[in-house]
mmCIF file of C-alpha atoms and ligand atoms in Angstrom:
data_model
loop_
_atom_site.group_PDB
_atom_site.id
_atom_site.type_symbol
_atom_site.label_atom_id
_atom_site.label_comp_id
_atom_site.label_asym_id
_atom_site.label_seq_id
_atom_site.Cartn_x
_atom_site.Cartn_y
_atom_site.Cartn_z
ATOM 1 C CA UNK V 1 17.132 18.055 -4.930
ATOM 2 C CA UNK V 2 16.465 14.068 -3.880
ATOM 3 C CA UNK V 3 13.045 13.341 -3.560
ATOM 4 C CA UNK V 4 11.731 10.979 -0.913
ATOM 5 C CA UNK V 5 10.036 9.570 -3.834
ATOM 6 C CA UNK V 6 10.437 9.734 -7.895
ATOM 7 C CA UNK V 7 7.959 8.545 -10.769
ATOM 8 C CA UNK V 8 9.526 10.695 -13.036
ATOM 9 C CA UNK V 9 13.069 8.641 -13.068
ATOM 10 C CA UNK V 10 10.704 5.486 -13.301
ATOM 11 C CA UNK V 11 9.168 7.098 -16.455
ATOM 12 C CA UNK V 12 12.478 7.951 -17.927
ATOM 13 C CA UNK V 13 14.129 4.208 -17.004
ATOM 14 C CA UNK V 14 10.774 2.987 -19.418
ATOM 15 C CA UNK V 15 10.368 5.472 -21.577
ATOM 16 C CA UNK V 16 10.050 3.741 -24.943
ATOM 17 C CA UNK V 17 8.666 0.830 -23.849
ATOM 18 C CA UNK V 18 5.756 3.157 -22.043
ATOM 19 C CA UNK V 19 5.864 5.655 -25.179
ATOM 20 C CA UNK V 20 5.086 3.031 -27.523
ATOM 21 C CA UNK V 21 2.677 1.003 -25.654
ATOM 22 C CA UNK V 22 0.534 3.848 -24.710
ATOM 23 C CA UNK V 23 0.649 5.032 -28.737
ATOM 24 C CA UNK V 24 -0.700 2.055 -29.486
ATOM 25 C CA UNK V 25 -3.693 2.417 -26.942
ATOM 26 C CA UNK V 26 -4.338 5.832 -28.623
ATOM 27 C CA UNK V 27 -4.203 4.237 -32.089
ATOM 28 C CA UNK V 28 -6.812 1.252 -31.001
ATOM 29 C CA UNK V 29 -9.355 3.402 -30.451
ATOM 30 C CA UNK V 30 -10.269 1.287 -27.414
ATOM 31 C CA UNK V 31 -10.076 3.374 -24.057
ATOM 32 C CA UNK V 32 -12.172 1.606 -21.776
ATOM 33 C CA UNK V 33 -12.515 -2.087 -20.832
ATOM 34 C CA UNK V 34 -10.583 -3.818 -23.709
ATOM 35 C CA UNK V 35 -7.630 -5.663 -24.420
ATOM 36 C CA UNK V 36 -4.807 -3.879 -22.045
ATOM 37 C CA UNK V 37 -6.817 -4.279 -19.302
ATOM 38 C CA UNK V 38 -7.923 -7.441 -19.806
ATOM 39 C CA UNK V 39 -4.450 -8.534 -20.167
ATOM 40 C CA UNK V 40 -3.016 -6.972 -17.353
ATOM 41 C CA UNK V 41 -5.650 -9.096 -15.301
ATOM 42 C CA UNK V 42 -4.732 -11.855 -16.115
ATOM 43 C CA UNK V 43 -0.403 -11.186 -16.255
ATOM 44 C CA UNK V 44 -1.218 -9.321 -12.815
ATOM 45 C CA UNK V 45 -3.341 -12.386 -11.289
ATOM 46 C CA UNK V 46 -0.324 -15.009 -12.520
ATOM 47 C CA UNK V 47 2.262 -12.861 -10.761
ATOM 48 C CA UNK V 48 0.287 -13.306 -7.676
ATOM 49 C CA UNK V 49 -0.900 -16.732 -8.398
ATOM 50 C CA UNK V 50 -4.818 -15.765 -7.816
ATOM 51 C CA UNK V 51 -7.520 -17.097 -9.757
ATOM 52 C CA UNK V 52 -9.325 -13.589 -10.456
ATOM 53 C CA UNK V 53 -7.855 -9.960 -10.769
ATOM 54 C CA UNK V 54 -9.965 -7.347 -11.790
ATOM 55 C CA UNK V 55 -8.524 -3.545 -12.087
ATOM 56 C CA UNK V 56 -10.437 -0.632 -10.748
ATOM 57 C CA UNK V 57 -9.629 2.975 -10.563
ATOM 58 C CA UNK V 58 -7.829 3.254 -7.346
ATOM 59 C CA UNK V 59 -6.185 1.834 -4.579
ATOM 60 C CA UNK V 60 -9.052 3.183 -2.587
ATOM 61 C CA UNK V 61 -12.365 2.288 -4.799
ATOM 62 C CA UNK V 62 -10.352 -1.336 -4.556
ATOM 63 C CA UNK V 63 -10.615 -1.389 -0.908
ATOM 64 C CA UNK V 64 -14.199 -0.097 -1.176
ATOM 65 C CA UNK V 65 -15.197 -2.670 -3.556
ATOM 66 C CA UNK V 66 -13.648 -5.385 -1.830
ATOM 67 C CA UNK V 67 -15.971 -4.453 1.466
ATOM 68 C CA UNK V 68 -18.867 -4.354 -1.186
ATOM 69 C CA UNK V 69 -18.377 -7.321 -2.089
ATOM 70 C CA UNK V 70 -18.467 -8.971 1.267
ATOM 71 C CA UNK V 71 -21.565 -7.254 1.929
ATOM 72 C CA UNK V 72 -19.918 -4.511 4.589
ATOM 73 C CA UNK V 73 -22.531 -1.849 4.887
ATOM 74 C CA UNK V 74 -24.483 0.280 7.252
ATOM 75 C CA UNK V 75 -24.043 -0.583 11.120
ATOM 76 C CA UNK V 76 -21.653 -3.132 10.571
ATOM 77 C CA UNK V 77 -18.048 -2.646 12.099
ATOM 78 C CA UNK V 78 -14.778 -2.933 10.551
ATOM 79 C CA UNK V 79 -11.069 -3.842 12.264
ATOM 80 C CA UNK V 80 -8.838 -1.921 10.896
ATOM 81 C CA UNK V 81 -5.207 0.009 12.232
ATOM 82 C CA UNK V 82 -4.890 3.942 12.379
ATOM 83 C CA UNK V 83 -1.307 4.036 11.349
ATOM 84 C CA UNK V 84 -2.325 4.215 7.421
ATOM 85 C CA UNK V 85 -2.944 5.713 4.926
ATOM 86 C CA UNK V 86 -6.518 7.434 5.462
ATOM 87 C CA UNK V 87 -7.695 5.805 2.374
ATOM 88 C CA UNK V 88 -8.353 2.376 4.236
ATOM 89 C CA UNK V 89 -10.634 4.191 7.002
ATOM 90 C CA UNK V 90 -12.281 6.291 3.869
ATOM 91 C CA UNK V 91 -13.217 2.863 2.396
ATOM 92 C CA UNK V 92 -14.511 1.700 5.332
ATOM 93 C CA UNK V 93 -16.613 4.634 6.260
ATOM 94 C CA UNK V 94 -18.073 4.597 2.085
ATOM 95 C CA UNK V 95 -19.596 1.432 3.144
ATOM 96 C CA UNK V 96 -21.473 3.315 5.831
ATOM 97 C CA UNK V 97 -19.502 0.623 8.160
ATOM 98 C CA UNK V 98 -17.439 2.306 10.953
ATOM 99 C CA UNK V 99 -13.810 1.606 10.819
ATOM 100 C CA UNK V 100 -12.673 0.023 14.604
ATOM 101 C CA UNK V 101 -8.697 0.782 15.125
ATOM 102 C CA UNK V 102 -6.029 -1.469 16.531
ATOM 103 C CA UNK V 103 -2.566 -0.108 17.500
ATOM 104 C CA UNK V 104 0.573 -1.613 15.851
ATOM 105 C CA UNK V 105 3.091 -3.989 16.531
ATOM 106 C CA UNK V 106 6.479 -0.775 17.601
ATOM 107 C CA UNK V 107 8.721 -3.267 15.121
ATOM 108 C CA UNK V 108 7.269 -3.562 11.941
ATOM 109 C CA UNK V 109 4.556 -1.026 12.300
ATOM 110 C CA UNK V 110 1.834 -3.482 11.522
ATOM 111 C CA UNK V 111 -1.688 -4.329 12.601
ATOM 112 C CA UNK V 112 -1.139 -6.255 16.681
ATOM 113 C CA UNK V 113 -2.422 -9.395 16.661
ATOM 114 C CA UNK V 114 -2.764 -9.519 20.687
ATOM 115 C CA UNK V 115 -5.007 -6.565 20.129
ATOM 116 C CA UNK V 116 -7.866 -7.826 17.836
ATOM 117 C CA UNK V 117 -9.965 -9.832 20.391
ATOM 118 C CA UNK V 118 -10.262 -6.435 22.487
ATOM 119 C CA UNK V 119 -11.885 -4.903 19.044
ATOM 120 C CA UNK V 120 -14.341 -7.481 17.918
ATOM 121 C CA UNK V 121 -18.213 -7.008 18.382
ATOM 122 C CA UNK V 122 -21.061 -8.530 17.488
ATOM 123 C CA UNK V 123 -21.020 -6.215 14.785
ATOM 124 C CA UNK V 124 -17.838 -7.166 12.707
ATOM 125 C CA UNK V 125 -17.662 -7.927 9.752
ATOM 126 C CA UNK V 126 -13.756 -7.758 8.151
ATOM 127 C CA UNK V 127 -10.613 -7.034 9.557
ATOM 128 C CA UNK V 128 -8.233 -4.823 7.048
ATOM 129 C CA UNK V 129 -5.045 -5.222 7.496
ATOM 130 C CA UNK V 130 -2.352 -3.297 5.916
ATOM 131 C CA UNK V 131 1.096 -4.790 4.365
ATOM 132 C CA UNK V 132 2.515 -0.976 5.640
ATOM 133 C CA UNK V 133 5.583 0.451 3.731
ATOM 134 C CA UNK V 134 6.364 -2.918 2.428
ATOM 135 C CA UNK V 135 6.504 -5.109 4.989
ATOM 136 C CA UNK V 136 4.077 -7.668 5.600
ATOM 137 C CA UNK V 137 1.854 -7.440 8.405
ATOM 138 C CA UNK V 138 1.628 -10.901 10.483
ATOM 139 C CA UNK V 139 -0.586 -12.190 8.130
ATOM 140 C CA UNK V 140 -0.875 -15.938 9.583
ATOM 141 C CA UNK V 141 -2.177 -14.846 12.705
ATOM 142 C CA UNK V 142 -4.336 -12.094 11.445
ATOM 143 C CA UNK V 143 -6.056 -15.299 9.065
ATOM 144 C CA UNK V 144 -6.487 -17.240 12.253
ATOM 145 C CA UNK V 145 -8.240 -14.598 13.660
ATOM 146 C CA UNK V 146 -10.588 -13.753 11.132
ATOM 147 C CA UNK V 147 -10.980 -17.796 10.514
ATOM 148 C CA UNK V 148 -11.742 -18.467 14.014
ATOM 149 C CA UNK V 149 -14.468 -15.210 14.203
ATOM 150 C CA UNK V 150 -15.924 -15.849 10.901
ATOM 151 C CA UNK V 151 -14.436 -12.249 9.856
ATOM 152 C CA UNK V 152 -13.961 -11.460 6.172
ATOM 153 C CA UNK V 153 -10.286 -10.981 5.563
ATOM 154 C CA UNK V 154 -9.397 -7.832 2.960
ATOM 155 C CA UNK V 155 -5.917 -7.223 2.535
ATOM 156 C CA UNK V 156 -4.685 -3.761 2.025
ATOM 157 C CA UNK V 157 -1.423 -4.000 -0.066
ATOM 158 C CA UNK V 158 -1.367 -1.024 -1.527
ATOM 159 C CA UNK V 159 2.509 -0.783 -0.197
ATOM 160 C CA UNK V 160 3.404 -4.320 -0.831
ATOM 161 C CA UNK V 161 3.518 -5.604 -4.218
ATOM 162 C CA UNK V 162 5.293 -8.194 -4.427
ATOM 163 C CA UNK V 163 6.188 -9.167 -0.305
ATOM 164 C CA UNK V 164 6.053 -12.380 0.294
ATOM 165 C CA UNK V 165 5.090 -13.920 3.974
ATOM 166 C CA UNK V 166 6.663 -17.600 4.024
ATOM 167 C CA UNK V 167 7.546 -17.503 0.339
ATOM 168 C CA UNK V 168 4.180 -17.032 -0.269
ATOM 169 C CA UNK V 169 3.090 -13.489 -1.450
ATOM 170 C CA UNK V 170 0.834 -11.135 -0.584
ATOM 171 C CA UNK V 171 -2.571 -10.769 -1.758
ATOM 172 C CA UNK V 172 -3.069 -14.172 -2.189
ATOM 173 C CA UNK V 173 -4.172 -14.666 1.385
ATOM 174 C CA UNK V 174 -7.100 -12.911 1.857
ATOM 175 C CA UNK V 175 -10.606 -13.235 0.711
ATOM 176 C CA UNK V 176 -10.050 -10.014 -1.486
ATOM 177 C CA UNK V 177 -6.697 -8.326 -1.332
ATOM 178 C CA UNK V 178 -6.427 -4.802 -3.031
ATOM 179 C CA UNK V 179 -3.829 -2.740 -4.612
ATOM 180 C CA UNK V 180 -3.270 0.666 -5.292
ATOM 181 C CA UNK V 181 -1.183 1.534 -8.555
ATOM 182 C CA UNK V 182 -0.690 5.274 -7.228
ATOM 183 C CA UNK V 183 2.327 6.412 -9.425
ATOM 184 C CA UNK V 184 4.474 6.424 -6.151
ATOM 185 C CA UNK V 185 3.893 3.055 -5.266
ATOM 186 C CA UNK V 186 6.429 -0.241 -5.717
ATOM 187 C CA UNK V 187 4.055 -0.828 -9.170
ATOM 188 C CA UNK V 188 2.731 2.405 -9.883
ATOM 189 C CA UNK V 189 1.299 3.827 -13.519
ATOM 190 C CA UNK V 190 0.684 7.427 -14.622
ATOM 191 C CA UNK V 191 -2.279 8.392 -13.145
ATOM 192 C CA UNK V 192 -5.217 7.252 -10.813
ATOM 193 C CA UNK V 193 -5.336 2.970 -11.119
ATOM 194 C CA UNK V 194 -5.892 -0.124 -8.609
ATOM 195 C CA UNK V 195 -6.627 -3.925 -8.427
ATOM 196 C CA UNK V 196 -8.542 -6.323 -6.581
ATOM 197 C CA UNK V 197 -7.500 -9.792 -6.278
ATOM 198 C CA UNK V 198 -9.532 -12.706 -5.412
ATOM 199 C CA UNK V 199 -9.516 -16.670 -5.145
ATOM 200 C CA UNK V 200 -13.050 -17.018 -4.564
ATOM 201 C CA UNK V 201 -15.601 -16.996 -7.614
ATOM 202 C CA UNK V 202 -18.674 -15.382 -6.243
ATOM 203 C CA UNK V 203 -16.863 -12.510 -4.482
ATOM 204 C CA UNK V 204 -14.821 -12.240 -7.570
ATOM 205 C CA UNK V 205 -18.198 -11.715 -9.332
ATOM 206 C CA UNK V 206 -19.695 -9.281 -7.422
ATOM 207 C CA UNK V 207 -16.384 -6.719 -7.640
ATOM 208 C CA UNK V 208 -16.281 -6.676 -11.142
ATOM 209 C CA UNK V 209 -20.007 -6.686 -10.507
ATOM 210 C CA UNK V 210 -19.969 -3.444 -8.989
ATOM 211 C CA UNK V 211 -16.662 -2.115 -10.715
ATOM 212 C CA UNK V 212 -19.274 -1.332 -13.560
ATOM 213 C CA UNK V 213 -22.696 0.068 -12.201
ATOM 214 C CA UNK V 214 -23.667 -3.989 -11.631
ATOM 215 C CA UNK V 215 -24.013 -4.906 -15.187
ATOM 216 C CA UNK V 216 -24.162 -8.703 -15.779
ATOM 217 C CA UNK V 217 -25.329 -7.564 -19.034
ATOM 218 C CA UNK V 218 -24.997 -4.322 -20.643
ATOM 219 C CA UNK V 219 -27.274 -1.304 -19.515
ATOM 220 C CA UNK V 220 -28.667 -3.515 -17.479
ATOM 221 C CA UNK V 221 -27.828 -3.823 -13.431
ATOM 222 C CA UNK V 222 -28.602 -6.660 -11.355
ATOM 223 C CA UNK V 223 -27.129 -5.087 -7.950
ATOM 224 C CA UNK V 224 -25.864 -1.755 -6.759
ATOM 225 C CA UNK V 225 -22.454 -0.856 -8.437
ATOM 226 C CA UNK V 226 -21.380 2.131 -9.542
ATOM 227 C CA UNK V 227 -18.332 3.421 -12.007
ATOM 228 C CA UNK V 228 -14.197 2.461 -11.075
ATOM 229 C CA UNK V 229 -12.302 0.889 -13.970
ATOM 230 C CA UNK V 230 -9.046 0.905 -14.583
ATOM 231 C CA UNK V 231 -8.343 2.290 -18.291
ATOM 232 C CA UNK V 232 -6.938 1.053 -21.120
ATOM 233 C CA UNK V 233 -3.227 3.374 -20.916
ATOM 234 C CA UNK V 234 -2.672 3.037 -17.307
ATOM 235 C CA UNK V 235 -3.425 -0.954 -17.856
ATOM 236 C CA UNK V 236 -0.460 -0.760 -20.668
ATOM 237 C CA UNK V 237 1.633 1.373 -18.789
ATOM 238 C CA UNK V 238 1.181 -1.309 -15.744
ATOM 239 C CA UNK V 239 1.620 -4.028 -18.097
ATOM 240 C CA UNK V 240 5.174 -2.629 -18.924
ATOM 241 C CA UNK V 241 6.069 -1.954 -15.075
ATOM 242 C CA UNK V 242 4.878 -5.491 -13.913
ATOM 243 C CA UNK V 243 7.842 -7.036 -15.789
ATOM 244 C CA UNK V 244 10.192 -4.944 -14.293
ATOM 245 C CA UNK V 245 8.464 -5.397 -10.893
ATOM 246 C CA UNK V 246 10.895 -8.047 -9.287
ATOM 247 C CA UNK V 247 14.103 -6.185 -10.554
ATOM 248 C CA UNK V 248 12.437 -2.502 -9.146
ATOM 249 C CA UNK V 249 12.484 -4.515 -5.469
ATOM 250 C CA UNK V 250 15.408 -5.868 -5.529
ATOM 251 C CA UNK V 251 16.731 -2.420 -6.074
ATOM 252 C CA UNK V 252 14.730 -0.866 -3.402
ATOM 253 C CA UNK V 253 16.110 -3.300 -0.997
ATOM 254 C CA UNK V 254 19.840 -3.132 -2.041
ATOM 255 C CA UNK V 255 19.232 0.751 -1.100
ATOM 256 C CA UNK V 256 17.550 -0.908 1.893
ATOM 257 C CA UNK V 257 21.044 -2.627 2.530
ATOM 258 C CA UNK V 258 23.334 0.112 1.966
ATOM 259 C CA UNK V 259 21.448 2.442 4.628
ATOM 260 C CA UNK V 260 21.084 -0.459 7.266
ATOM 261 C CA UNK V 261 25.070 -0.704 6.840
ATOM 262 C CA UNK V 262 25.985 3.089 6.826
ATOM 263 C CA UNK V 263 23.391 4.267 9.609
ATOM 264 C CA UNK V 264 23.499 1.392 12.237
ATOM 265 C CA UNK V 265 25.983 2.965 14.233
ATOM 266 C CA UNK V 266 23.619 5.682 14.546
ATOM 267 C CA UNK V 267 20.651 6.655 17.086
ATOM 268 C CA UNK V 268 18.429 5.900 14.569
ATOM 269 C CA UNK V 269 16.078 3.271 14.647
ATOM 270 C CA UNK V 270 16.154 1.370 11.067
ATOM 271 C CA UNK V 271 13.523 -0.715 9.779
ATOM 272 C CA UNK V 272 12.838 -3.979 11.004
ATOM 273 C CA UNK V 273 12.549 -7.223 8.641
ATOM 274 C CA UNK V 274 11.016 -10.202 10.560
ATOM 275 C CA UNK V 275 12.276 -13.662 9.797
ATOM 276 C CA UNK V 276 10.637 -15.381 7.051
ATOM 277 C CA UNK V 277 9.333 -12.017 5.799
ATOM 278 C CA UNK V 278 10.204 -10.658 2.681
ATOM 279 C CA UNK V 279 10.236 -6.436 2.877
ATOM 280 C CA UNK V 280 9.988 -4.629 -0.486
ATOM 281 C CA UNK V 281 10.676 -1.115 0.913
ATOM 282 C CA UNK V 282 8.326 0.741 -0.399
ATOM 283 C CA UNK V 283 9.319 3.500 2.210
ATOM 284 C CA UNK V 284 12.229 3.023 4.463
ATOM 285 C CA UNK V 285 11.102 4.485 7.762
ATOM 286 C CA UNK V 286 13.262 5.548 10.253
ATOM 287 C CA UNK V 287 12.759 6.217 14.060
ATOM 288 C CA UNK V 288 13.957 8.872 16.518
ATOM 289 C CA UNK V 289 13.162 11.060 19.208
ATOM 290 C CA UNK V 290 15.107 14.440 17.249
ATOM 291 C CA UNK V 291 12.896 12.989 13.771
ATOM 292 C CA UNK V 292 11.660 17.022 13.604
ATOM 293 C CA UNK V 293 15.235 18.546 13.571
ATOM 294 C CA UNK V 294 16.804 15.450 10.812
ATOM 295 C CA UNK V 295 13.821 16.473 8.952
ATOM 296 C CA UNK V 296 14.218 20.252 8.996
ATOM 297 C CA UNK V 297 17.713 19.573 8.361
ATOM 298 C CA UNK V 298 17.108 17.336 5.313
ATOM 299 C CA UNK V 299 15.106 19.306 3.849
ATOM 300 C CA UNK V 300 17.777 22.041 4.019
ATOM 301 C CA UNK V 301 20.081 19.727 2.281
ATOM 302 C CA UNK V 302 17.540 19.674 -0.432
ATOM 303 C CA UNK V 303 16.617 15.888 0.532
ATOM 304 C CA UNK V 304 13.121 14.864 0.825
ATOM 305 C CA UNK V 305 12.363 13.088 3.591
ATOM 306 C CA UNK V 306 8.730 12.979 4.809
ATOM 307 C CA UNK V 307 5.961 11.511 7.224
ATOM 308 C CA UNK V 308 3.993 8.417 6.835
ATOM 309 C CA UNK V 309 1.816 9.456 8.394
ATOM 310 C CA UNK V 310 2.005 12.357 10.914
ATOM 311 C CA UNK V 311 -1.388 12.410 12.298
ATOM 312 C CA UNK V 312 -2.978 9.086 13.144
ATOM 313 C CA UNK V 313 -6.541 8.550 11.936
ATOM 314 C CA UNK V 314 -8.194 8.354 14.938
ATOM 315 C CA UNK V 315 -6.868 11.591 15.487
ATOM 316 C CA UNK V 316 -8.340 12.973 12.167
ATOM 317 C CA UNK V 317 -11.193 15.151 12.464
ATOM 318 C CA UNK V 318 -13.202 13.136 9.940
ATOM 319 C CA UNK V 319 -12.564 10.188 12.083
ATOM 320 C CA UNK V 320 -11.851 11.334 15.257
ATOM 321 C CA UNK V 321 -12.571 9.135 18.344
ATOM 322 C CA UNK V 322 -11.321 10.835 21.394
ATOM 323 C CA UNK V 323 -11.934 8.091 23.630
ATOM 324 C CA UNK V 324 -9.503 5.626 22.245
ATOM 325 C CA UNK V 325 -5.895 5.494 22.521
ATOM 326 C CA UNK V 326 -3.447 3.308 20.543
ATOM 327 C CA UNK V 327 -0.189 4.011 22.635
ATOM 328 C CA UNK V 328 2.134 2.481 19.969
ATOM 329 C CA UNK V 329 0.102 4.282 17.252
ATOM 330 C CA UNK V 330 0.795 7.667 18.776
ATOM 331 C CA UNK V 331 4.161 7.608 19.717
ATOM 332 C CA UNK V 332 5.569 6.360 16.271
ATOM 333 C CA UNK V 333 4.120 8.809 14.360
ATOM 334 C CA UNK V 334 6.291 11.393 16.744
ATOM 335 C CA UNK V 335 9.521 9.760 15.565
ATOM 336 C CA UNK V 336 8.911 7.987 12.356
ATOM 337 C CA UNK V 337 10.552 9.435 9.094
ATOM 338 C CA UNK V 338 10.534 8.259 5.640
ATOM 339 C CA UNK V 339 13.914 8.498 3.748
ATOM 340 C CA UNK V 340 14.562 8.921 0.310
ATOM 341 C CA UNK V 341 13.920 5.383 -1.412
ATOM 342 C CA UNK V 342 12.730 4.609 -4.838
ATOM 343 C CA UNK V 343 14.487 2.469 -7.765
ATOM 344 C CA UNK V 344 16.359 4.979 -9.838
ATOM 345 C CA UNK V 345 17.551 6.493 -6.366
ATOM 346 C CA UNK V 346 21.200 4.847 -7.075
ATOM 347 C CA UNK V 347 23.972 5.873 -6.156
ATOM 348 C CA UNK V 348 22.339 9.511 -4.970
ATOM 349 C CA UNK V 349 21.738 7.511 -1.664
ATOM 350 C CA UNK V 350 25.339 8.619 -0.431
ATOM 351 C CA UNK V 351 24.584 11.863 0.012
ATOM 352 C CA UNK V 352 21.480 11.366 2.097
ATOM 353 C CA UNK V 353 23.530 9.027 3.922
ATOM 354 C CA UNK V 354 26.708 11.373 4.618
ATOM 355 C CA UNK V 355 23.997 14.203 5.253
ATOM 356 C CA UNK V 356 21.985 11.835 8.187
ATOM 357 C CA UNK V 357 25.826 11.170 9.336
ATOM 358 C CA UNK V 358 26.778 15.048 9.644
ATOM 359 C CA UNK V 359 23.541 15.926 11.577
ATOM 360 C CA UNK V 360 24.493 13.211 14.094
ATOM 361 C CA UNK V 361 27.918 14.412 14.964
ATOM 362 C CA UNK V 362 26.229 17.904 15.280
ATOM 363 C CA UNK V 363 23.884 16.460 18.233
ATOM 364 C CA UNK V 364 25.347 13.623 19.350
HETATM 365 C C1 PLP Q 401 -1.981 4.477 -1.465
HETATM 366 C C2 PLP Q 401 -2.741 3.719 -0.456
HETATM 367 C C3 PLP Q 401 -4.121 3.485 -0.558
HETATM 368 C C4 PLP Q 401 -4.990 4.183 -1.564
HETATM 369 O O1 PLP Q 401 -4.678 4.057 -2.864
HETATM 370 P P1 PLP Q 401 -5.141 5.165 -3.940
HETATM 371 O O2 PLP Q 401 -4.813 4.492 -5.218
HETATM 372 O O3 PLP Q 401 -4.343 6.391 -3.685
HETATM 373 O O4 PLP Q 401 -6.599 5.378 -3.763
HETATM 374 C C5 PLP Q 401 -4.728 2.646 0.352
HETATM 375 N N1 PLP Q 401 -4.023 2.092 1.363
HETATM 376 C C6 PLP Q 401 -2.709 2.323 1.525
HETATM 377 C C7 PLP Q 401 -1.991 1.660 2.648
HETATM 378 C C8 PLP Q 401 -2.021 3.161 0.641
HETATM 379 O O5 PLP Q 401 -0.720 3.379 0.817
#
């Protein structure tokens, strides 16, 4: 079996180094709060050359913090896309804000820049976008925007750790940027983790504010906050995997390579990389009209290949809006399919590439 996706072969590439460093977490008899995580702040902050990181306990409570901070709450409005992972709506909507959805640009599967004036209200507050499956979304005009409305900018780079716009990386652009450590994702530890990061002091203050029931002091809260912190062994585990992080990329995007030059004769639509954009794969997402039948016949091969995601949000029951339609939005998640791609996927990529290959010269 190939998996579309494998933490268990990035375990086993780490194994002692992860083995030992979370042995001597056990052995410190500090779980919560202390040196690992302090550390990882500040390595993690340096590799994105931010003034302030501060770990949480999920890519989601990141996001949610990050709004927090900004002040997002009840009756204000939120521009976000619909092609994501639900987790940036759920944020939203934990504010008591209400998430407003964009449609995509068809290429890169990011948030439209030509549609944001159409969503702005008196109401909003931030615009979220999302750095989706590892490529950057256009983040230069998406600033503009929220410069020119006086919009909080939160970026959601859960799937981007370490893309770069313009040699200059993400999560250093926004006012908050947040990351998801999710043990699938491009830096990913063993459990439940995320990260906020921040250039600005006060909004840096009020997420690890809030990251700890408001406590400027102990036991004692000056603001609403409640509990997310990122522990002590997934901070060492994350340590370990952040200086390997460069050299896990560049894999994903030789893999990258070696599908764009096997499948291009093919009807499939491969990913796109814009100029001056640098893609770290965190999925590689293919498009086409048959996408149900090279699934089902994947799968029979024993490879997995899967949807990101199949059922837009604003199609979700939790969220649903029936009135709006995002045309792009809808008709990629008909065709889109995700690939086998992770690090340790070597040279295993050939047969996912001669199966794709055999399915087309059955219905070509
Ligand atoms: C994974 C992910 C999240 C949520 O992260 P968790 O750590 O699972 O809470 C948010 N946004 C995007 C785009 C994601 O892919």
């Amino acid at each position: 079996m190939i998996p579309c996706s494998d933490p268990l072969a990035q375990y086993n590439a780490y194994q002692s180094e992860i083995d030992s460093a979370i042995n001597k977490v056990l052995s410190s008899g500090r779980y919560i709060l202390g040196e690992e995580v302090k550390a990882f702040e500040r390595e993690f902050a340096q590799y994105l050359g931010v003034n302030h990181c501060i770990g949480v306990g999920s890519g989601t409570e990141a996001l949610h913090i990050a709004l927090t901070a900004c002040g997002v709450r009840q009756g204000d409005e939120v521009i976000t896309v619909s092609h994501t992972a639900v987790a940036t709506a759920t944020a939203i909507k934990l504010c008591g804000a209400k998430p407003v959805f964009v449609d995509i640009d068809a290429s890169t599967y990011t948030m439209d820049v030509d549609c944001l004036q159409d969503a702005i209200s008196e109401n909003s507050k931030a615009i979220v976008p999302v750095h989706l499956y590892g490529h950057p979304a256009d983040i230069s005009g998406i600033a503009h925007f929220a410069k020119a409305n006086s919009l909080y900018l939160i970026e959601d780079c859960a799937q981007a750790h370490g893309a770069a716009y313009n040699n200059q990386i993400v999560g250093s652009f926004g006012d908050l940027s947040c990351f998801s450590f999710y043990p699938t994702k491009n830096l990913g530890c063993i459990g439940d983790g995320g990260a906020i990061a921040c250039q600005n002091p006060e909004l840096a203050k009020q997420a690890l504010l809030i990251r700890e029931y408001g406590w400027e002091e102990k036991f004692v809260s000056s603001r609403q906050g409640w509990n997310s912190r990122l522990d002590e062994l997934q901070a060492a585990i994350l340590r370990i995997k952040l200086t390997h992080l460069d050299e896990s990329n560049a894999l994903r995007c030789a893999l990258a390579q070696q599908y764009h030059e096997h499948l291009d004769k093919t009807e499939l639509v491969l990913p796109t990389t814009l100029d001056h954009y640098h893609h770290v794969f965190h999925l590689f997402v293919v498009r086409t009209p048959k996408r149900d039948q090279l699934k089902e016949f994947l799968n029979r091969c024993d490879i997995g290949a899967s949807i990101h995601y199949p059922v837009p949000i604003h199609r979700q029951p939790e969220f649903s809006t029936p009135k709006i339609s995002l045309p792009e939005t809808e008709k990629a998640c008909q065709e889109i399919l995700s690939l086998p791609l992770f690090p340790e996927l070597s040279t295993k990529i050939e047969r996912v590439i001669e199966s794709i290959l055999e399915f087309e010269g059955q219905h070509s």
